[in-house]
Coordinates of C-alpha atoms in Angstrom, one line a residue:
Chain I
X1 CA 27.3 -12.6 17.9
X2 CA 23.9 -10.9 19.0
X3 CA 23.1 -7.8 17.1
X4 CA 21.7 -4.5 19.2
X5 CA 22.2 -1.4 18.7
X6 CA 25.6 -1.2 20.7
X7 CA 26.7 -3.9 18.6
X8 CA 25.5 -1.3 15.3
X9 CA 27.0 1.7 16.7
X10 CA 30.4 -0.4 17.4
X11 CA 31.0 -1.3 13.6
X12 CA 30.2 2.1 12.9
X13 CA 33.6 3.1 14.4
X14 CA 35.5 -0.2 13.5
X15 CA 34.8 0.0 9.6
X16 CA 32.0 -2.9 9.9
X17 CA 35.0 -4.9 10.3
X18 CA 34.1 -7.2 12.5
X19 CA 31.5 -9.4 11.6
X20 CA 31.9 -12.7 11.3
X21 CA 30.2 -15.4 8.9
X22 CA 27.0 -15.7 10.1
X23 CA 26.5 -19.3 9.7
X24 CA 28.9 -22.3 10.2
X25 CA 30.0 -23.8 6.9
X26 CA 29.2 -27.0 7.5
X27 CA 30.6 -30.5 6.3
X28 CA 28.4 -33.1 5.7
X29 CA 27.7 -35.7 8.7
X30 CA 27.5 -39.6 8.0
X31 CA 23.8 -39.4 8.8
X32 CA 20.8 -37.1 10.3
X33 CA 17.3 -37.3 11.7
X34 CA 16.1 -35.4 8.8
X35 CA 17.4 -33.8 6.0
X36 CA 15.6 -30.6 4.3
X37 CA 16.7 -30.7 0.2
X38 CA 16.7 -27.0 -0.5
X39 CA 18.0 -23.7 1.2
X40 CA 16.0 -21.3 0.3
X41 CA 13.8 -19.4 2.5
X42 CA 11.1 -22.4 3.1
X43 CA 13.8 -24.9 3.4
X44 CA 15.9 -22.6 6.0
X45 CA 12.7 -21.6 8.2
X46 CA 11.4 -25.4 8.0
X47 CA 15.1 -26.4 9.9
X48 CA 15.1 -23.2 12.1
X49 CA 11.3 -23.9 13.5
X50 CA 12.4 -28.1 13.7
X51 CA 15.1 -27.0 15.9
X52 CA 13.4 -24.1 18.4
X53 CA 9.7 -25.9 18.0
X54 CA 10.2 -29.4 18.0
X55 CA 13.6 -29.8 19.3
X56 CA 15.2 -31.6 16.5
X57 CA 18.3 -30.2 15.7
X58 CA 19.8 -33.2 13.9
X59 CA 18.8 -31.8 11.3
X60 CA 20.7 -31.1 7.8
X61 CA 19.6 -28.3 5.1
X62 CA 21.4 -29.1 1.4
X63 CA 21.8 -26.6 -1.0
X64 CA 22.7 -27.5 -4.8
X65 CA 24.2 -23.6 -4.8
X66 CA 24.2 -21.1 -1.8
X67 CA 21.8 -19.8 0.8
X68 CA 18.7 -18.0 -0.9
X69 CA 20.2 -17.8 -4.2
X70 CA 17.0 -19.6 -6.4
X71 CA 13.9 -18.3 -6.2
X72 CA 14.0 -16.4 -2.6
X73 CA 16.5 -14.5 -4.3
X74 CA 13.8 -13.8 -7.2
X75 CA 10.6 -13.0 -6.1
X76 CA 8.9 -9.2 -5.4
X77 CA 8.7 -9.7 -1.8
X78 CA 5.4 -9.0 -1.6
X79 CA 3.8 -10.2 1.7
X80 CA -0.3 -10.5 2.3
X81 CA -2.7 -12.3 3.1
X82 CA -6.3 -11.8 1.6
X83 CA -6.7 -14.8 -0.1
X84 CA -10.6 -16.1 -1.1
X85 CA -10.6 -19.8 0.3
X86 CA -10.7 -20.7 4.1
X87 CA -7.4 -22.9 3.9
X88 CA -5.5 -20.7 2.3
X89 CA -7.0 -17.6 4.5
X90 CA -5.5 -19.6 7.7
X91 CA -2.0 -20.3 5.8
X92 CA -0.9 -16.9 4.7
X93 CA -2.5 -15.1 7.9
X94 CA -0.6 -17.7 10.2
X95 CA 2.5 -16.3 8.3
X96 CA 1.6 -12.9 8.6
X97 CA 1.4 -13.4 12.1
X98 CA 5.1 -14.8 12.0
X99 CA 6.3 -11.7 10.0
X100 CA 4.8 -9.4 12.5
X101 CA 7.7 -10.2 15.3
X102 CA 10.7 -11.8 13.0
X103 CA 13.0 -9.7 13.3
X104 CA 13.2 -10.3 17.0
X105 CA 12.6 -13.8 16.9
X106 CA 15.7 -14.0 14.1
X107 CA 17.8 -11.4 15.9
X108 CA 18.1 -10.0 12.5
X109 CA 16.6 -7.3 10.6
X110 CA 14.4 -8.7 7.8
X111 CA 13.4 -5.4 7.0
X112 CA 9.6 -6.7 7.0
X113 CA 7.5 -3.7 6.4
X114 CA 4.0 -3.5 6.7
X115 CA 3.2 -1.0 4.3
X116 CA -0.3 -1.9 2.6
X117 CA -1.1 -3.8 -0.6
X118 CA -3.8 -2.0 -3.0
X119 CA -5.3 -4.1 -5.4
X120 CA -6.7 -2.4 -8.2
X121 CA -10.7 -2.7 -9.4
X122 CA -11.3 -1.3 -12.6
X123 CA -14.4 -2.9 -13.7
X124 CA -17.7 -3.8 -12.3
X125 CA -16.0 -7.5 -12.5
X126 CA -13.1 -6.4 -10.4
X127 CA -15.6 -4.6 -7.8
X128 CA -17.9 -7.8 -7.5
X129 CA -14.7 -9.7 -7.0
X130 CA -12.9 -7.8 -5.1
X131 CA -16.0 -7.0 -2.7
X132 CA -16.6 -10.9 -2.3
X133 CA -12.8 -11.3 -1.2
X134 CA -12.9 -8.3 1.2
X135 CA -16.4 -10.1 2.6
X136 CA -14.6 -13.5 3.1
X137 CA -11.8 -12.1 4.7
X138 CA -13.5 -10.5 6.8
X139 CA -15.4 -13.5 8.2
X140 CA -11.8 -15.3 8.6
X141 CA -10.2 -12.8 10.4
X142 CA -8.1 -11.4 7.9
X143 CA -7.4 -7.3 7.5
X144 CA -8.8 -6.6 3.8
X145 CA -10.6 -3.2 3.3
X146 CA -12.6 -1.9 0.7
X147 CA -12.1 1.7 -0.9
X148 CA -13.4 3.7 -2.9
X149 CA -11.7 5.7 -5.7
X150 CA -11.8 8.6 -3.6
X151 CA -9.8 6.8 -0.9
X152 CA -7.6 4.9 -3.7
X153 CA -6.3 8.7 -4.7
X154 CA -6.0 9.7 -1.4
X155 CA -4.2 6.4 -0.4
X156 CA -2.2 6.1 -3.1
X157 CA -1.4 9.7 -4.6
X158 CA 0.9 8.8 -7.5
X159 CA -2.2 6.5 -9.3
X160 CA -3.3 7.8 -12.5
X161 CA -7.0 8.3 -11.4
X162 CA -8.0 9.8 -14.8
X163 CA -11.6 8.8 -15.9
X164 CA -10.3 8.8 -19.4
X165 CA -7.7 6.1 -18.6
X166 CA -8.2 3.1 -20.9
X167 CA -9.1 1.2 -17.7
X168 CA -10.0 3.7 -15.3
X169 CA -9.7 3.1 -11.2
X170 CA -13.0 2.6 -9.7
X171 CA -11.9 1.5 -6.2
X172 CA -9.3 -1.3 -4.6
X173 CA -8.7 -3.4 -1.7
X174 CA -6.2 -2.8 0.6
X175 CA -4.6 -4.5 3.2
X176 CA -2.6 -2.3 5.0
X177 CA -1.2 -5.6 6.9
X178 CA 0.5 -6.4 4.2
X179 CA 3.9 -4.6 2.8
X180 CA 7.1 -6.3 1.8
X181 CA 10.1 -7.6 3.3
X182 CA 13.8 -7.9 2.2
X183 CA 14.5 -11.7 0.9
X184 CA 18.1 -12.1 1.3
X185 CA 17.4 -11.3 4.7
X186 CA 14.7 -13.9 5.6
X187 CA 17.3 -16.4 3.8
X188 CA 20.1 -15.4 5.6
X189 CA 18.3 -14.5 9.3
X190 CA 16.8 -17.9 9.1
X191 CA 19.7 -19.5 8.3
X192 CA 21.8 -18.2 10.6
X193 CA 19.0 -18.8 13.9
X194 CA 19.1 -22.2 12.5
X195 CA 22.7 -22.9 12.8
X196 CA 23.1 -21.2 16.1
X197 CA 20.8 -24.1 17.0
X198 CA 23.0 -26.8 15.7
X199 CA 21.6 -26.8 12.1
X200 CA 24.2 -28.5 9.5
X201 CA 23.9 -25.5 6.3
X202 CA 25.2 -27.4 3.4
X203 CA 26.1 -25.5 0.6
X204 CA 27.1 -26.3 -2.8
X205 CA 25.9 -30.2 -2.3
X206 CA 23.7 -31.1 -5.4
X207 CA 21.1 -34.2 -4.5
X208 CA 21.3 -36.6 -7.4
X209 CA 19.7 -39.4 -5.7
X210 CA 17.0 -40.8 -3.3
X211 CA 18.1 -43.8 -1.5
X212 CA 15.3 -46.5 -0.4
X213 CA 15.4 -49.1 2.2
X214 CA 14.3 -53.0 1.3
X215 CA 10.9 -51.6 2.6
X216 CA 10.6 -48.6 0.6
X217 CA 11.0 -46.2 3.3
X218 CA 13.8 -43.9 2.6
X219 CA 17.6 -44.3 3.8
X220 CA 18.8 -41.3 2.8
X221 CA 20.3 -39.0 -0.2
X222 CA 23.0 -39.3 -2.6
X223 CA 24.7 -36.4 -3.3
X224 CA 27.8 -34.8 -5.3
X225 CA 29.4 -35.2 -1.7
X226 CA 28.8 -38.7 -0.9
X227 CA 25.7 -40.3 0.7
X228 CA 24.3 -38.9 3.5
X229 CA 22.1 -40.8 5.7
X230 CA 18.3 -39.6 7.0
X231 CA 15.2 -41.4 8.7
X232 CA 13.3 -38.0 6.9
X233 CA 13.9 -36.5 4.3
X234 CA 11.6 -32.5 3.7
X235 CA 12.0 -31.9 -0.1
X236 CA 11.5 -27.5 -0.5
X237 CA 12.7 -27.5 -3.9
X238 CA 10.7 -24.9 -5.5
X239 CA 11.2 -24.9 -9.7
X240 CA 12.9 -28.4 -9.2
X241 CA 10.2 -30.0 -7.6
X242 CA 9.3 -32.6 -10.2
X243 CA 12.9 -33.6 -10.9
X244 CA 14.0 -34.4 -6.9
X245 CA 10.5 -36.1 -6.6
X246 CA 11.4 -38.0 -9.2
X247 CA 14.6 -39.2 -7.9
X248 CA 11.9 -41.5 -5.6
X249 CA 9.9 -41.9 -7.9
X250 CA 7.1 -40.0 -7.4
X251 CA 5.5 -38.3 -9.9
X252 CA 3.4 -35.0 -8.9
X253 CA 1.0 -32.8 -10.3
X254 CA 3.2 -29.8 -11.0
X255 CA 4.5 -28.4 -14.2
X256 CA 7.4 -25.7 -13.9
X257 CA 7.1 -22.0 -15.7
X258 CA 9.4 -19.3 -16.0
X259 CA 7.9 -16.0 -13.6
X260 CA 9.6 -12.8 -14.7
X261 CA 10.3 -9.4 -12.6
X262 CA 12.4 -5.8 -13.3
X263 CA 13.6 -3.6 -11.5
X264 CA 14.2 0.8 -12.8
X265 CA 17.2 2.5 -12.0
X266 CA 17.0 3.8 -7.9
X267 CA 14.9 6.8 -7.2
X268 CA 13.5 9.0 -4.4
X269 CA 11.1 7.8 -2.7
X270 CA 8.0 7.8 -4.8
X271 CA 5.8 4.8 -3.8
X272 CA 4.7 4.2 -0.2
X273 CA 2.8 0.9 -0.8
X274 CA 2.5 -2.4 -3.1
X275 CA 0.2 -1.6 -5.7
X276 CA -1.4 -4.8 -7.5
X277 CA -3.6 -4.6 -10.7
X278 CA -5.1 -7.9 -12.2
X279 CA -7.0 -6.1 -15.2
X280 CA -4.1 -4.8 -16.5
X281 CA -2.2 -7.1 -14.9
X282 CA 1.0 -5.7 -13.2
X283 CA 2.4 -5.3 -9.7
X284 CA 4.5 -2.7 -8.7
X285 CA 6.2 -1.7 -5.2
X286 CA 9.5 0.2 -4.0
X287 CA 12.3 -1.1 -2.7
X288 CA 14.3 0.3 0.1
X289 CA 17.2 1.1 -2.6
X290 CA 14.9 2.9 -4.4
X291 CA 14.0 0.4 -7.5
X292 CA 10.9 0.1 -8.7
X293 CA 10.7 -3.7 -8.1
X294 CA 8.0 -4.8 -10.9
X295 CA 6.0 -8.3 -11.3
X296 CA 4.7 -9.4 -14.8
X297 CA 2.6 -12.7 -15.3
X298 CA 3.9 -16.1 -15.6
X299 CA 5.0 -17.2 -19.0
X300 CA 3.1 -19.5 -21.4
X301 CA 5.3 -22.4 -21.4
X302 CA 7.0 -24.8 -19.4
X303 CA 10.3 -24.1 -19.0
X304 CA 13.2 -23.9 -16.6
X305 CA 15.6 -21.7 -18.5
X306 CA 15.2 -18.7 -16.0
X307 CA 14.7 -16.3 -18.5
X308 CA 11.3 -16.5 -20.3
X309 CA 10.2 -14.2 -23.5
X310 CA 10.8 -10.7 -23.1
X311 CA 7.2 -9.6 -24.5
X312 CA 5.8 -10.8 -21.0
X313 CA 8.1 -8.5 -19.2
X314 CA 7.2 -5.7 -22.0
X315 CA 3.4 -6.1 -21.1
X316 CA 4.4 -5.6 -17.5
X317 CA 5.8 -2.5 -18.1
X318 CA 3.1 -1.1 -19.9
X319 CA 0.6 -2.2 -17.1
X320 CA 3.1 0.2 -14.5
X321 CA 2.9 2.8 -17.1
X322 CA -1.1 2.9 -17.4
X323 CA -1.3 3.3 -13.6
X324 CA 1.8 5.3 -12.9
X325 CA 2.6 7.3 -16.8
X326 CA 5.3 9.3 -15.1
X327 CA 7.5 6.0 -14.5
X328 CA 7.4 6.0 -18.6
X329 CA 10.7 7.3 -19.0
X330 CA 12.2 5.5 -16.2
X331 CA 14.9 2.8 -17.1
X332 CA 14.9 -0.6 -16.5
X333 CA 18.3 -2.3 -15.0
X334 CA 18.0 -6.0 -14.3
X335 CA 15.4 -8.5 -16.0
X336 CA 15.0 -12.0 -14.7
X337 CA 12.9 -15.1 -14.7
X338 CA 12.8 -17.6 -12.2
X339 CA 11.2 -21.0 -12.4
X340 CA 7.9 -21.5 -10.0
X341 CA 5.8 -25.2 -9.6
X342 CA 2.6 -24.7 -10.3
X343 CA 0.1 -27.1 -9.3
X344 CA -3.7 -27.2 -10.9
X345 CA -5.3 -25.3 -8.4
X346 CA -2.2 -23.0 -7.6
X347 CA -2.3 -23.9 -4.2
X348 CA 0.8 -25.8 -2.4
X349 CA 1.6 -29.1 -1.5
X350 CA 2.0 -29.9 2.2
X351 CA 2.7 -32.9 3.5
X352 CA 3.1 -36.9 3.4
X353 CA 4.3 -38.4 0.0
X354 CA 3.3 -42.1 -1.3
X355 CA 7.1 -43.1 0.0
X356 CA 7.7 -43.7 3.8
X357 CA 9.8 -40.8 5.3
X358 CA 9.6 -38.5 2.8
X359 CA 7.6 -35.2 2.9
X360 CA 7.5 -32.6 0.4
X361 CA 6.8 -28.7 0.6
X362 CA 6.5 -27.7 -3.1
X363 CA 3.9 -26.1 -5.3
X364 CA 3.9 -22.4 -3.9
X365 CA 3.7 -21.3 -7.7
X366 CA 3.9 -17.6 -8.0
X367 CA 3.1 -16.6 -4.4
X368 CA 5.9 -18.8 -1.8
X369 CA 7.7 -15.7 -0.3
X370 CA 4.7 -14.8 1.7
X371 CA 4.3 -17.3 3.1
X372 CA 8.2 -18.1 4.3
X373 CA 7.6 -18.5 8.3
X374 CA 4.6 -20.1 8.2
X375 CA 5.5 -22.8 5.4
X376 CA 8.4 -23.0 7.6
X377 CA 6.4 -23.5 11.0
X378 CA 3.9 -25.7 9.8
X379 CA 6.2 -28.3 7.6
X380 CA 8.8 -28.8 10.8
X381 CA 5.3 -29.5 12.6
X382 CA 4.4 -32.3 9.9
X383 CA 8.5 -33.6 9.6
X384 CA 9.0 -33.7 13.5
X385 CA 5.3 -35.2 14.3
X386 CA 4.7 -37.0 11.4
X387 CA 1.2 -35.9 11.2
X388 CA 0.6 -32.7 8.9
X389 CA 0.1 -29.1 11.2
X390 CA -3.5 -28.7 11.0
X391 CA -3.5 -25.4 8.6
X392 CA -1.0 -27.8 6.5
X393 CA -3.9 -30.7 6.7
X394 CA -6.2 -29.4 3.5
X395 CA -3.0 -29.2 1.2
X396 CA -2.4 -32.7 1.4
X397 CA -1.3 -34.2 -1.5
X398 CA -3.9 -36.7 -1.9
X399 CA -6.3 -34.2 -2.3
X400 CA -5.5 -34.5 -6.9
X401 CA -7.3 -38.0 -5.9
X402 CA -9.8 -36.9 -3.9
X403 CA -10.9 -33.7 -5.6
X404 CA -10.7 -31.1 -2.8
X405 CA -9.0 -28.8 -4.6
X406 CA -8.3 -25.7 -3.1
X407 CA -8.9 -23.8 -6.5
X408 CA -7.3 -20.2 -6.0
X409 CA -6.3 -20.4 -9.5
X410 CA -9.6 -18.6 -10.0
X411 CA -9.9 -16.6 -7.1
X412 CA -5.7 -15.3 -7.5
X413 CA -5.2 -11.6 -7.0
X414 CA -3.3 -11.4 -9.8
X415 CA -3.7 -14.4 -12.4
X416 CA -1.0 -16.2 -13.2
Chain R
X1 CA 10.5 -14.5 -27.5
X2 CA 10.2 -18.2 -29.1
X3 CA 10.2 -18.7 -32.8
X4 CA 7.9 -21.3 -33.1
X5 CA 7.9 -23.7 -36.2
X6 CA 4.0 -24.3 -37.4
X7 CA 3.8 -27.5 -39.6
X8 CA 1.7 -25.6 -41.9
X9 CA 2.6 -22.0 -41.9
X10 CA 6.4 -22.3 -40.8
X11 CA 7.9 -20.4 -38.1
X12 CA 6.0 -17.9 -36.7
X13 CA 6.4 -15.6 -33.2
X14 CA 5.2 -17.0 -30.3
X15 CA 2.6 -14.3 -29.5
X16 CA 0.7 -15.9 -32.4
X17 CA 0.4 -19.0 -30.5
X18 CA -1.3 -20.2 -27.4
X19 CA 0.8 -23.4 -25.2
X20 CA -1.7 -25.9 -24.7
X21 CA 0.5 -28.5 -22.2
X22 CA 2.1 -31.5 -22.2
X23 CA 1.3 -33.8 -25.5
X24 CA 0.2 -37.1 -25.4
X25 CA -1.7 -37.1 -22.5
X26 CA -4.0 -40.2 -23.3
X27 CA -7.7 -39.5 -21.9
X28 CA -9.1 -42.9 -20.0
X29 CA -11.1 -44.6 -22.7
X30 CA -14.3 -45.0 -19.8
X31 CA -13.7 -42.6 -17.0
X32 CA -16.7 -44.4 -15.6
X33 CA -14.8 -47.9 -15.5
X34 CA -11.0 -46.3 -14.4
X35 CA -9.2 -46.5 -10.7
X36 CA -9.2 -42.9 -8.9
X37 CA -5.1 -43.2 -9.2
X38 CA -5.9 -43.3 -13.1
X39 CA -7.9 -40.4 -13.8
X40 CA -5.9 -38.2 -11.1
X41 CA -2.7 -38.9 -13.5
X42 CA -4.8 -38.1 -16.4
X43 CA -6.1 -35.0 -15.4
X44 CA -3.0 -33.7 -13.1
X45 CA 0.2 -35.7 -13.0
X46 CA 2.7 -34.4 -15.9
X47 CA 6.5 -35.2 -16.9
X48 CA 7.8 -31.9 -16.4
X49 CA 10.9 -32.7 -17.4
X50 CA 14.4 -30.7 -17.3
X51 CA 14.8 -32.1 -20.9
X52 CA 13.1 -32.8 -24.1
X53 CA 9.5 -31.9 -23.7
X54 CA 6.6 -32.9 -26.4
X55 CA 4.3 -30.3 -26.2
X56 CA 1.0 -29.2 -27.9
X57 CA 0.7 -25.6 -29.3
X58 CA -2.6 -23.9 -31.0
X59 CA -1.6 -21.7 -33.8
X60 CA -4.5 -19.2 -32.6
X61 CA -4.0 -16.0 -34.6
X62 CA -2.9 -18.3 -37.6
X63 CA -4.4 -21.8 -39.3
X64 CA -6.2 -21.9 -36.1
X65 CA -5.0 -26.1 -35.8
X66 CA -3.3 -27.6 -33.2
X67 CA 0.1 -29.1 -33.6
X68 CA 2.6 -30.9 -31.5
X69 CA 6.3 -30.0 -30.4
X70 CA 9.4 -30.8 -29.3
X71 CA 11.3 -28.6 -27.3
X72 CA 14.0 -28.9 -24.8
X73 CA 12.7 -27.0 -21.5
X74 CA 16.1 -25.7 -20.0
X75 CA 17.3 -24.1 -23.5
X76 CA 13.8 -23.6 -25.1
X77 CA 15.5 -24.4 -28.3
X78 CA 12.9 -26.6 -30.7
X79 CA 13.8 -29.7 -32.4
X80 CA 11.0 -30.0 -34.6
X81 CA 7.3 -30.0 -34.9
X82 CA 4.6 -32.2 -36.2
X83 CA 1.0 -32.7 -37.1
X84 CA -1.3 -33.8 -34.1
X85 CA -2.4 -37.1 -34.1
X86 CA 1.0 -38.6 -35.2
X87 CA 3.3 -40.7 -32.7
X88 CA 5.4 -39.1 -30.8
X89 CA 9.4 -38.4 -30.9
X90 CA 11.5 -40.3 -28.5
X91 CA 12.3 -37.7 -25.4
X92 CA 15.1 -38.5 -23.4
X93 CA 14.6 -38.8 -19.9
X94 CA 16.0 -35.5 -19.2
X95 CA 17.5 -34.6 -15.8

């Protein structure tokens, strides 16, 4: 079924009755060309751009629960792409290039909407910083603009500009480019292109094993549904990362921490943009529900119990409430962690493993959502070639050898 | 929040502590004389394990001293602590 707006104003009249499942249930096949171990949004745009790109369709995507239900169900849906380095400059901004048209591409409304990120400068740190990122940008093509407080007020009307704040707005960068989209929907649009191009979706099939061949190479994956053969195998396990790696062995330089978000009770429309603060350390945007969706900072410890301590959701809060005090008596409904791979220099991992065959996609940390089409799109490239995309080429994994780090850890708009 | 058990003040909140990674990480003894491969594990490769995880923690707004951990990382519940320095507990392989 093709959605348009005939097909919209037909359920209208029939209940919205009539639509069916979106994606065939598949059952698992004796064997595959390659096999993507995770269905989230990565996982699920990695099959869908193997099968229109490349032409692989053989192609399997196992899911220990269902579609989008780990950490693209999780995250703040925040989408930009003003990052410091070159590298990651060319990855985000090739994703935000993907966003721009994927709810045609998808034939389903990811709700992607463009509606400006602001990050906060309250210090003559934050300025110089900020400044230096807008410069860079600039120079790599990416829409980052500087303004001043002025502008900030103007932009932003519901800011607490007060010069007596504790830590007063000076100015902020803004990339209007960037905005949010809805998650379940990337998850499930993908998902569904990727099917109707003969992607096997297979939900609720735990991997508990990587099978190698005499040579090393690998042969495929045991799962709680029998073994399942593949000449590649993509792992796009975020939070479980180190554990599927290790089923082969392979030991990475990740370590898994809880990330925690909110979200208040619905209400009117109040906040037109993303607003991003790394001073006081808080991100804040509105969904299209009306909940204040809120970010706090990573927890101290590794952990994957999805839940992390409540004082780092509590020093979120109070970040919102020194930008936006009349959210103070607003009321928080749902409180969750979810468990994100950081690697040393919080940038990802893209690319050829030690073992023959198999090919990770891990270590987005705090910030994978962004980059959904374009981790997709550049990790079929490396799976159906076997050589990694060329914006995928610097996040090699050999690179913890090497030392050409791409060190955002410093530069991160928000430190996590 | 945790509840974090000091060797040498008891258990104290976590806020008074700072996480300070994965224990036992032996440093090369010559970083001049190890293999690439070596010093990469050193300085980035961790367990990270869904399971029992020895840990160091700095008691930071307390004794100030540094102390090691066990802790199972799906449940976060502790099964003991103990002074740094001292061998470590056996962790199963976890998941």
């Amino acid at each position: 079924m093709r959605f348009s707006a005939l097909t919209l104003l037909r359920s209208a009249f029939d209940g919205q009755s009539r639509y069916p499942h979106q994606w065939r249930k598949a059952d698992p096949r004796p064997s595959y060309d390659v096999i993507v171990i995770g269905g989230g949004g990565h996982g699920l745009a990695t099959a869908y751009y193997l099968a229109k790109e490349y032409g692989v369709t053989n192609v399997a995507v196992i899911e220990k629960g269902w579609i989008g239900g780990g950490n693209t169900g999780r995250n703040t849906t925040i989408i930009r792409s003003n990052y410091l380095f070159d590298e990651s400059a060319a990855l985000y901004d090739h994703a935000l290039t993907l966003w721009r048209g994927l709810s045609q591409e998808l034939n389903y409304n990811v709700m992607f909407s463009p509606r400006g990120v602001l990050m906060l400068a309250h210090t003559v740190h934050d300025v110089q910083s900020i400044k230096r990122h807008v410069h860079a940008n600039r120079l790599n093509g990416v829409d980052n603009a500087w303004l001043t407080r002025a502008q900030v007020a103007a932009f932003c009307p519901g800011l607490n500009m007060s010069p007596e704040a504790r830590h007063p707005i000076v100015g902020a960068a803004l990339q209007r480019s960037g905005g949010t989209a809805r998650h379940d929907a990337v998850a499930w649009g993908f998902a569904r292109a990727a099917s109707a191009r003969g992607v096997d979706i297979i939900e609720n099939c735990e991997v508990v094993g990587i099978r190698r061949r005499i040579d090393g190479a690998v042969a495929g994956v045991e799962t709680s549904r029998g073994f399942i053969g593949a000449r590649k195998i993509g792992v796009v396990t975020a939070g479980r990362s180190s554990q599927v790696m290790a089923m082969a062995d392979v030991r990475l330089p990740i370590e898994s921490y809880p990330l925690q978000a909110l979200v208040s009770e619905p209400t009117k429309p109040v906040l037109d943009c993303v607003v991003m603060s790394n001073t006081v350390h808080g991100y804040v945007s509105q969904s299209d529900k009306g909940e204040l969706v809120i970010g706090a900072g990573s927890d101290a410890y590794v952990s994957y119990s999805q839940a992390g301590s409540a004082h780092v959701a509590a020093e979120a809060i109070g970040a919102v409430c020194e930008l936006f005090p009349q959210f103070a008596r607003m009321r928080m409904l749902r409180n969750w962690g979810g468990i994100v791979d950081l690697t040393p220099d919080r940038s990802p991992i893209i690319g050829k493993t030690p073992v023959p065959g198999l090919y990770a996609n891990c270590g987005w940390g705090t910030g994978g959502f962004k980059a959904t089409p374009g981790s997709g799109h550049i990790f079929a490239h490396t799976l159906a070639t076997g050589d990694p995309h060329p914006i995928a080429a610097p996040f090699s994994l050999d690179r913890f050898l090497t030392g050409r780090l791409i060190n955002e850890a410093a530069a991160a708009a928000v430190a996590h | 929040m945790l509840l974090i058990d000091c060797p040498f003040c008891g258990q104290r909140p976590e806020i008074e502590f700072r996480y300070a990674g994965e224990a036992h990480v032996l440093r090369p003894i010559d970083p001049r004389e190890c293999e690439d491969e070596e010093w990469a594990a050193y300085l980035y490769r961790r367990r990270n394990p869904a399971g029992d995880h020895a840990e160091r923690w700095h008691h930071v707004h307390g004794c100030r001293r540094f102390f090691n951990a066990r802790r199972h990382t799906v449940t976060d519940l502790f099964s003991g602590s103990y002074p740094a320095g001292t061998p470590g507990p056996e962790c199963e392989a976890g998941q």
